[in-house]
Amino acid sequence: MTQHHQDDQDDQHDQHDQHDQHDQHDQHDQHDSGGHGEDHGGRHEAKMYLRFGLMIATSTIIMFALTYTNAFSADHVRFSEERLYMALLMGAAMALIMLAFMWGMMYRNRTVNVAIVVGALLLGGTALYLSRSQALVEDESYMKAMIPHHSIAILTSERAGIEDVRVRELADGITAAQRKEIKVMDWLVQDIEENGSATTPEEAEQRPVPDFEGSAMGQRDAWRAAQTLLRALLALPLVGNVAR
């Protein structure tokens, strides 16, 4: 009887030990599963924010390049600090707007979101300040930025559907002036790069700017040029005799 009772107690102890071991395994598996899920979620979140940053950076670069699409000629494309400032300002604004629309949907890490907002405000504010103050713009960078700016004026003045004769004359005058100033700025950039800045009137007199000419080749000017060329050809003795 005693032996039977002892066997029952041993069986109960074995079952209890097995139950404890099973519970420990379950808890361990749950812990592993939870940790794996947290790691996966963290990696997914990091990838989302990385893609967000790459998207903003790529868009900013593309917007900077697109600011040159309204230049009249590819020869007029120069690096412009002003266009860079505007691209950075637009990129910062885009980051704030996109984050605001997707704050609780895709981007839920409050700490990272606040860091993005602060960074975008600092970037946009700095770009706006540099644009308004022109603090970093010097002689050469000023002229390199003005060349594509003048090119826009040439594009709009030459290709606008202008009907009023007075407006057409104004546009042609603007085109001629812009072309001349582009030539002057190109020459000055090269001269400064080779000889340095002329910081005194005496130095400027020793390196005078050549007398460049600008031209506006609109339809009226092209027709006038053709008429002038025809008259010049007819004035030649050989051509004149043949024409008669």
mmCIF file of C-alpha atoms in Angstrom:
data_model
loop_
_atom_site.group_PDB
_atom_site.id
_atom_site.type_symbol
_atom_site.label_atom_id
_atom_site.label_comp_id
_atom_site.label_asym_id
_atom_site.label_seq_id
_atom_site.Cartn_x
_atom_site.Cartn_y
_atom_site.Cartn_z
ATOM 1 C CA MET A 1 0.000 0.000 0.000
ATOM 2 C CA THR A 2 2.832 2.318 0.942
ATOM 3 C CA GLN A 3 4.728 1.418 -2.200
ATOM 4 C CA HIS A 4 1.673 2.168 -4.359
ATOM 5 C CA HIS A 5 1.188 5.558 -2.722
ATOM 6 C CA GLN A 6 4.821 6.446 -3.275
ATOM 7 C CA ASP A 7 4.536 5.498 -6.959
ATOM 8 C CA ASP A 8 1.523 7.795 -7.310
ATOM 9 C CA GLN A 9 3.471 10.671 -5.784
ATOM 10 C CA ASP A 10 6.385 10.057 -8.133
ATOM 11 C CA ASP A 11 4.031 10.116 -11.125
ATOM 12 C CA GLN A 12 2.518 13.398 -9.940
ATOM 13 C CA HIS A 13 5.981 14.937 -9.522
ATOM 14 C CA ASP A 14 6.962 13.811 -13.023
ATOM 15 C CA GLN A 15 3.795 15.278 -14.518
ATOM 16 C CA HIS A 16 4.337 18.534 -12.633
ATOM 17 C CA ASP A 17 7.938 18.770 -13.844
ATOM 18 C CA GLN A 18 6.866 18.106 -17.421
ATOM 19 C CA HIS A 19 4.158 20.757 -17.133
ATOM 20 C CA ASP A 20 6.659 23.316 -15.795
ATOM 21 C CA GLN A 21 9.100 22.528 -18.574
ATOM 22 C CA HIS A 22 6.341 22.868 -21.169
ATOM 23 C CA ASP A 23 5.307 26.261 -19.743
ATOM 24 C CA GLN A 24 8.908 27.447 -19.774
ATOM 25 C CA HIS A 25 9.292 26.381 -23.407
ATOM 26 C CA ASP A 26 6.070 28.177 -24.332
ATOM 27 C CA GLN A 27 7.189 31.357 -22.586
ATOM 28 C CA HIS A 28 10.590 31.152 -24.251
ATOM 29 C CA ASP A 29 9.005 30.631 -27.679
ATOM 30 C CA GLN A 30 6.636 33.547 -27.112
ATOM 31 C CA HIS A 31 9.527 35.747 -26.047
ATOM 32 C CA ASP A 32 11.535 34.782 -29.122
ATOM 33 C CA SER A 33 8.539 35.377 -31.353
ATOM 34 C CA GLY A 34 7.863 38.769 -29.792
ATOM 35 C CA GLY A 35 11.490 39.820 -30.079
ATOM 36 C CA HIS A 36 11.625 38.738 -33.696
ATOM 37 C CA GLY A 37 8.463 40.701 -34.430
ATOM 38 C CA GLU A 38 9.869 43.808 -32.774
ATOM 39 C CA ASP A 39 13.115 43.498 -34.723
ATOM 40 C CA HIS A 40 11.205 43.067 -37.980
ATOM 41 C CA GLY A 41 8.985 46.056 -37.210
ATOM 42 C CA GLY A 42 11.992 48.206 -36.363
ATOM 43 C CA ARG A 43 13.767 47.312 -39.576
ATOM 44 C CA HIS A 44 10.630 47.997 -41.597
ATOM 45 C CA GLU A 45 10.210 51.394 -39.946
ATOM 46 C CA ALA A 46 13.850 52.281 -40.574
ATOM 47 C CA LYS A 47 13.477 51.348 -44.243
ATOM 48 C CA MET A 48 10.375 53.529 -44.546
ATOM 49 C CA TYR A 49 12.155 56.578 -43.140
ATOM 50 C CA LEU A 50 15.191 55.876 -45.311
ATOM 51 C CA ARG A 51 12.996 55.770 -48.396
ATOM 52 C CA PHE A 52 11.343 59.003 -47.270
ATOM 53 C CA GLY A 53 14.733 60.714 -47.062
ATOM 54 C CA LEU A 54 15.854 59.358 -50.425
ATOM 55 C CA MET A 55 12.576 60.460 -51.994
ATOM 56 C CA ILE A 56 12.989 64.030 -50.721
ATOM 57 C CA ALA A 57 16.659 64.169 -51.751
ATOM 58 C CA THR A 58 15.928 62.821 -55.244
ATOM 59 C CA SER A 59 13.036 65.230 -55.729
ATOM 60 C CA THR A 60 15.218 68.161 -54.636
ATOM 61 C CA ILE A 61 17.926 67.255 -57.158
ATOM 62 C CA ILE A 62 15.358 66.874 -59.945
ATOM 63 C CA MET A 63 13.721 70.201 -59.060
ATOM 64 C CA PHE A 64 17.134 71.891 -59.177
ATOM 65 C CA ALA A 65 17.749 70.479 -62.653
ATOM 66 C CA LEU A 66 14.268 71.485 -63.833
ATOM 67 C CA THR A 67 14.938 75.142 -63.015
ATOM 68 C CA TYR A 68 17.198 75.232 -66.080
ATOM 69 C CA THR A 69 14.611 73.943 -68.545
ATOM 70 C CA ASN A 70 13.440 77.474 -69.376
ATOM 71 C CA ALA A 71 16.892 78.622 -70.487
ATOM 72 C CA PHE A 72 16.945 79.778 -74.111
ATOM 73 C CA SER A 73 20.048 77.755 -74.945
ATOM 74 C CA ALA A 74 22.051 74.987 -73.302
ATOM 75 C CA ASP A 75 25.101 77.248 -73.726
ATOM 76 C CA HIS A 76 23.596 79.552 -71.109
ATOM 77 C CA VAL A 77 23.417 76.934 -68.363
ATOM 78 C CA ARG A 78 25.678 77.782 -65.416
ATOM 79 C CA PHE A 79 25.672 76.702 -61.795
ATOM 80 C CA SER A 80 23.437 79.056 -59.839
ATOM 81 C CA GLU A 81 23.500 79.308 -56.061
ATOM 82 C CA GLU A 82 20.115 81.014 -56.146
ATOM 83 C CA ARG A 83 18.539 78.066 -57.938
ATOM 84 C CA LEU A 84 20.143 75.719 -55.422
ATOM 85 C CA TYR A 85 18.640 77.720 -52.553
ATOM 86 C CA MET A 86 15.206 77.554 -54.141
ATOM 87 C CA ALA A 87 15.498 73.804 -54.723
ATOM 88 C CA LEU A 88 16.484 73.249 -51.079
ATOM 89 C CA LEU A 89 13.614 75.450 -49.903
ATOM 90 C CA MET A 90 11.130 73.495 -52.026
ATOM 91 C CA GLY A 91 12.588 70.184 -50.830
ATOM 92 C CA ALA A 92 12.197 71.242 -47.195
ATOM 93 C CA ALA A 93 8.621 72.359 -47.811
ATOM 94 C CA MET A 94 7.815 69.073 -49.557
ATOM 95 C CA ALA A 95 9.208 67.089 -46.614
ATOM 96 C CA LEU A 96 6.969 68.976 -44.170
ATOM 97 C CA ILE A 97 3.859 68.618 -46.332
ATOM 98 C CA MET A 98 4.330 64.905 -47.039
ATOM 99 C CA LEU A 99 5.086 64.127 -43.412
ATOM 100 C CA ALA A 100 2.014 66.073 -42.274
ATOM 101 C CA PHE A 101 -0.278 64.094 -44.590
ATOM 102 C CA MET A 102 1.175 60.710 -43.560
ATOM 103 C CA TRP A 103 2.033 61.384 -39.905
ATOM 104 C CA GLY A 104 -0.294 58.789 -38.413
ATOM 105 C CA MET A 105 -0.603 56.500 -41.420
ATOM 106 C CA MET A 106 2.923 55.477 -42.386
ATOM 107 C CA TYR A 107 5.310 57.448 -40.195
ATOM 108 C CA ARG A 108 4.384 56.955 -36.538
ATOM 109 C CA ASN A 109 7.699 57.383 -34.729
ATOM 110 C CA ARG A 110 7.153 60.685 -32.958
ATOM 111 C CA THR A 111 10.834 61.223 -32.175
ATOM 112 C CA VAL A 112 11.929 60.756 -35.784
ATOM 113 C CA ASN A 113 9.025 62.850 -37.063
ATOM 114 C CA VAL A 114 9.925 65.757 -34.796
ATOM 115 C CA ALA A 115 13.561 65.493 -35.910
ATOM 116 C CA ILE A 116 12.455 65.636 -39.567
ATOM 117 C CA VAL A 117 10.291 68.701 -38.909
ATOM 118 C CA VAL A 118 13.104 70.520 -37.097
ATOM 119 C CA GLY A 119 15.623 69.575 -39.797
ATOM 120 C CA ALA A 120 13.319 70.679 -42.614
ATOM 121 C CA LEU A 121 12.611 74.012 -40.901
ATOM 122 C CA LEU A 122 16.320 74.638 -40.366
ATOM 123 C CA LEU A 123 17.179 73.705 -43.955
ATOM 124 C CA GLY A 124 14.367 75.756 -45.455
ATOM 125 C CA GLY A 125 15.051 78.737 -43.195
ATOM 126 C CA THR A 126 18.763 78.691 -44.007
ATOM 127 C CA ALA A 127 18.105 78.440 -47.745
ATOM 128 C CA LEU A 128 15.612 81.315 -47.565
ATOM 129 C CA TYR A 129 18.051 83.468 -45.596
ATOM 130 C CA LEU A 130 20.880 82.802 -48.059
ATOM 131 C CA SER A 131 18.569 83.587 -50.956
ATOM 132 C CA ARG A 132 17.361 86.863 -49.465
ATOM 133 C CA SER A 133 20.737 88.015 -48.152
ATOM 134 C CA GLN A 134 22.962 86.720 -50.993
ATOM 135 C CA ALA A 135 25.587 86.326 -48.269
ATOM 136 C CA LEU A 136 27.635 83.711 -50.139
ATOM 137 C CA VAL A 137 27.369 85.227 -53.625
ATOM 138 C CA GLU A 138 30.543 86.800 -55.039
ATOM 139 C CA ASP A 139 31.606 88.253 -58.400
ATOM 140 C CA GLU A 140 31.887 85.064 -60.425
ATOM 141 C CA SER A 141 28.980 83.230 -58.802
ATOM 142 C CA TYR A 142 26.809 86.322 -59.318
ATOM 143 C CA MET A 143 27.503 86.420 -63.053
ATOM 144 C CA LYS A 144 27.203 82.656 -63.487
ATOM 145 C CA ALA A 145 23.766 82.841 -61.884
ATOM 146 C CA MET A 146 22.713 85.846 -63.964
ATOM 147 C CA ILE A 147 23.534 84.215 -67.304
ATOM 148 C CA PRO A 148 20.723 81.593 -67.142
ATOM 149 C CA HIS A 149 18.469 84.280 -65.660
ATOM 150 C CA HIS A 150 19.083 86.493 -68.699
ATOM 151 C CA SER A 151 18.519 83.454 -70.901
ATOM 152 C CA ILE A 152 14.958 83.184 -69.582
ATOM 153 C CA ALA A 153 14.306 86.776 -70.655
ATOM 154 C CA ILE A 154 15.589 85.950 -74.141
ATOM 155 C CA LEU A 155 13.323 82.896 -74.354
ATOM 156 C CA THR A 156 10.172 84.747 -73.332
ATOM 157 C CA SER A 157 10.965 87.854 -75.388
ATOM 158 C CA GLU A 158 11.691 85.985 -78.611
ATOM 159 C CA ARG A 159 8.979 83.351 -78.467
ATOM 160 C CA ALA A 160 6.033 85.165 -76.933
ATOM 161 C CA GLY A 161 3.076 85.667 -79.286
ATOM 162 C CA ILE A 162 3.336 89.461 -79.314
ATOM 163 C CA GLU A 163 1.145 91.384 -81.788
ATOM 164 C CA ASP A 164 1.556 94.992 -80.699
ATOM 165 C CA VAL A 165 4.397 96.591 -82.661
ATOM 166 C CA ARG A 166 5.494 98.656 -79.664
ATOM 167 C CA VAL A 167 5.647 95.621 -77.391
ATOM 168 C CA ARG A 168 7.568 93.741 -80.077
ATOM 169 C CA GLU A 169 10.141 96.509 -80.246
ATOM 170 C CA LEU A 170 10.416 96.472 -76.464
ATOM 171 C CA ALA A 171 10.893 92.690 -76.445
ATOM 172 C CA ASP A 172 13.526 92.913 -79.186
ATOM 173 C CA GLY A 173 15.374 95.560 -77.208
ATOM 174 C CA ILE A 174 15.291 93.344 -74.123
ATOM 175 C CA THR A 175 16.617 90.401 -76.128
ATOM 176 C CA ALA A 176 19.465 92.448 -77.592
ATOM 177 C CA ALA A 177 20.418 93.803 -74.167
ATOM 178 C CA GLN A 178 20.343 90.358 -72.559
ATOM 179 C CA ARG A 179 22.496 88.814 -75.286
ATOM 180 C CA LYS A 180 25.057 91.583 -74.942
ATOM 181 C CA GLU A 181 25.161 91.289 -71.159
ATOM 182 C CA ILE A 182 25.621 87.505 -71.365
ATOM 183 C CA LYS A 183 28.671 88.047 -73.582
ATOM 184 C CA VAL A 184 30.023 90.647 -71.158
ATOM 185 C CA MET A 185 29.526 88.369 -68.171
ATOM 186 C CA ASP A 186 31.162 85.420 -69.919
ATOM 187 C CA TRP A 187 34.179 87.602 -70.700
ATOM 188 C CA LEU A 188 34.357 88.964 -67.144
ATOM 189 C CA VAL A 189 34.176 85.489 -65.612
ATOM 190 C CA GLN A 190 37.067 84.318 -67.759
ATOM 191 C CA ASP A 191 39.087 87.472 -67.083
ATOM 192 C CA ILE A 192 38.610 87.236 -63.311
ATOM 193 C CA GLU A 193 39.513 83.554 -63.312
ATOM 194 C CA GLU A 194 42.734 84.308 -65.200
ATOM 195 C CA ASN A 195 43.770 87.654 -63.690
ATOM 196 C CA GLY A 196 41.791 88.090 -60.492
ATOM 197 C CA SER A 197 39.335 90.835 -59.586
ATOM 198 C CA ALA A 198 39.917 94.428 -60.645
ATOM 199 C CA THR A 199 39.359 96.089 -57.283
ATOM 200 C CA THR A 200 40.452 99.615 -58.237
ATOM 201 C CA PRO A 201 39.502 101.973 -61.087
ATOM 202 C CA GLU A 202 43.094 101.830 -62.317
ATOM 203 C CA GLU A 203 42.992 98.041 -62.634
ATOM 204 C CA ALA A 204 39.634 98.231 -64.392
ATOM 205 C CA GLU A 205 41.031 100.724 -66.927
ATOM 206 C CA GLN A 206 43.918 98.387 -67.677
ATOM 207 C CA ARG A 207 41.482 95.541 -68.378
ATOM 208 C CA PRO A 208 38.534 97.194 -70.157
ATOM 209 C CA VAL A 209 35.503 95.176 -71.186
ATOM 210 C CA PRO A 210 35.321 94.707 -74.979
ATOM 211 C CA ASP A 211 32.467 96.351 -76.840
ATOM 212 C CA PHE A 212 30.113 93.444 -77.431
ATOM 213 C CA GLU A 213 26.983 93.675 -79.520
ATOM 214 C CA GLY A 214 23.682 91.990 -78.826
ATOM 215 C CA SER A 215 21.021 91.059 -81.334
ATOM 216 C CA ALA A 216 17.382 90.074 -81.236
ATOM 217 C CA MET A 217 16.590 87.766 -84.113
ATOM 218 C CA GLY A 218 12.827 87.895 -84.071
ATOM 219 C CA GLN A 219 10.728 87.529 -87.210
ATOM 220 C CA ARG A 220 10.878 91.245 -88.002
ATOM 221 C CA ASP A 221 14.637 91.381 -87.492
ATOM 222 C CA ALA A 222 15.170 88.247 -89.547
ATOM 223 C CA TRP A 223 13.147 89.796 -92.401
ATOM 224 C CA ARG A 224 15.086 93.054 -92.146
ATOM 225 C CA ALA A 225 18.371 91.147 -92.130
ATOM 226 C CA ALA A 226 17.289 89.249 -95.248
ATOM 227 C CA GLN A 227 16.357 92.526 -96.997
ATOM 228 C CA THR A 228 19.671 94.098 -96.052
ATOM 229 C CA LEU A 229 21.566 91.077 -97.303
ATOM 230 C CA LEU A 230 19.636 91.132 -100.586
ATOM 231 C CA ARG A 231 20.367 94.825 -101.129
ATOM 232 C CA ALA A 232 24.030 94.230 -100.379
ATOM 233 C CA LEU A 233 24.170 91.407 -102.892
ATOM 234 C CA LEU A 234 22.463 93.503 -105.565
ATOM 235 C CA ALA A 235 24.959 96.262 -104.937
ATOM 236 C CA LEU A 236 27.826 94.010 -105.968
ATOM 237 C CA PRO A 237 28.909 94.776 -109.571
ATOM 238 C CA LEU A 238 28.687 91.213 -110.855
ATOM 239 C CA VAL A 239 25.354 90.445 -109.237
ATOM 240 C CA GLY A 240 23.924 93.815 -110.220
ATOM 241 C CA ASN A 241 24.765 93.317 -113.863
ATOM 242 C CA VAL A 242 23.165 89.861 -113.877
ATOM 243 C CA ALA A 243 20.018 91.198 -112.210
ATOM 244 C CA ARG A 244 19.662 93.917 -114.788
#
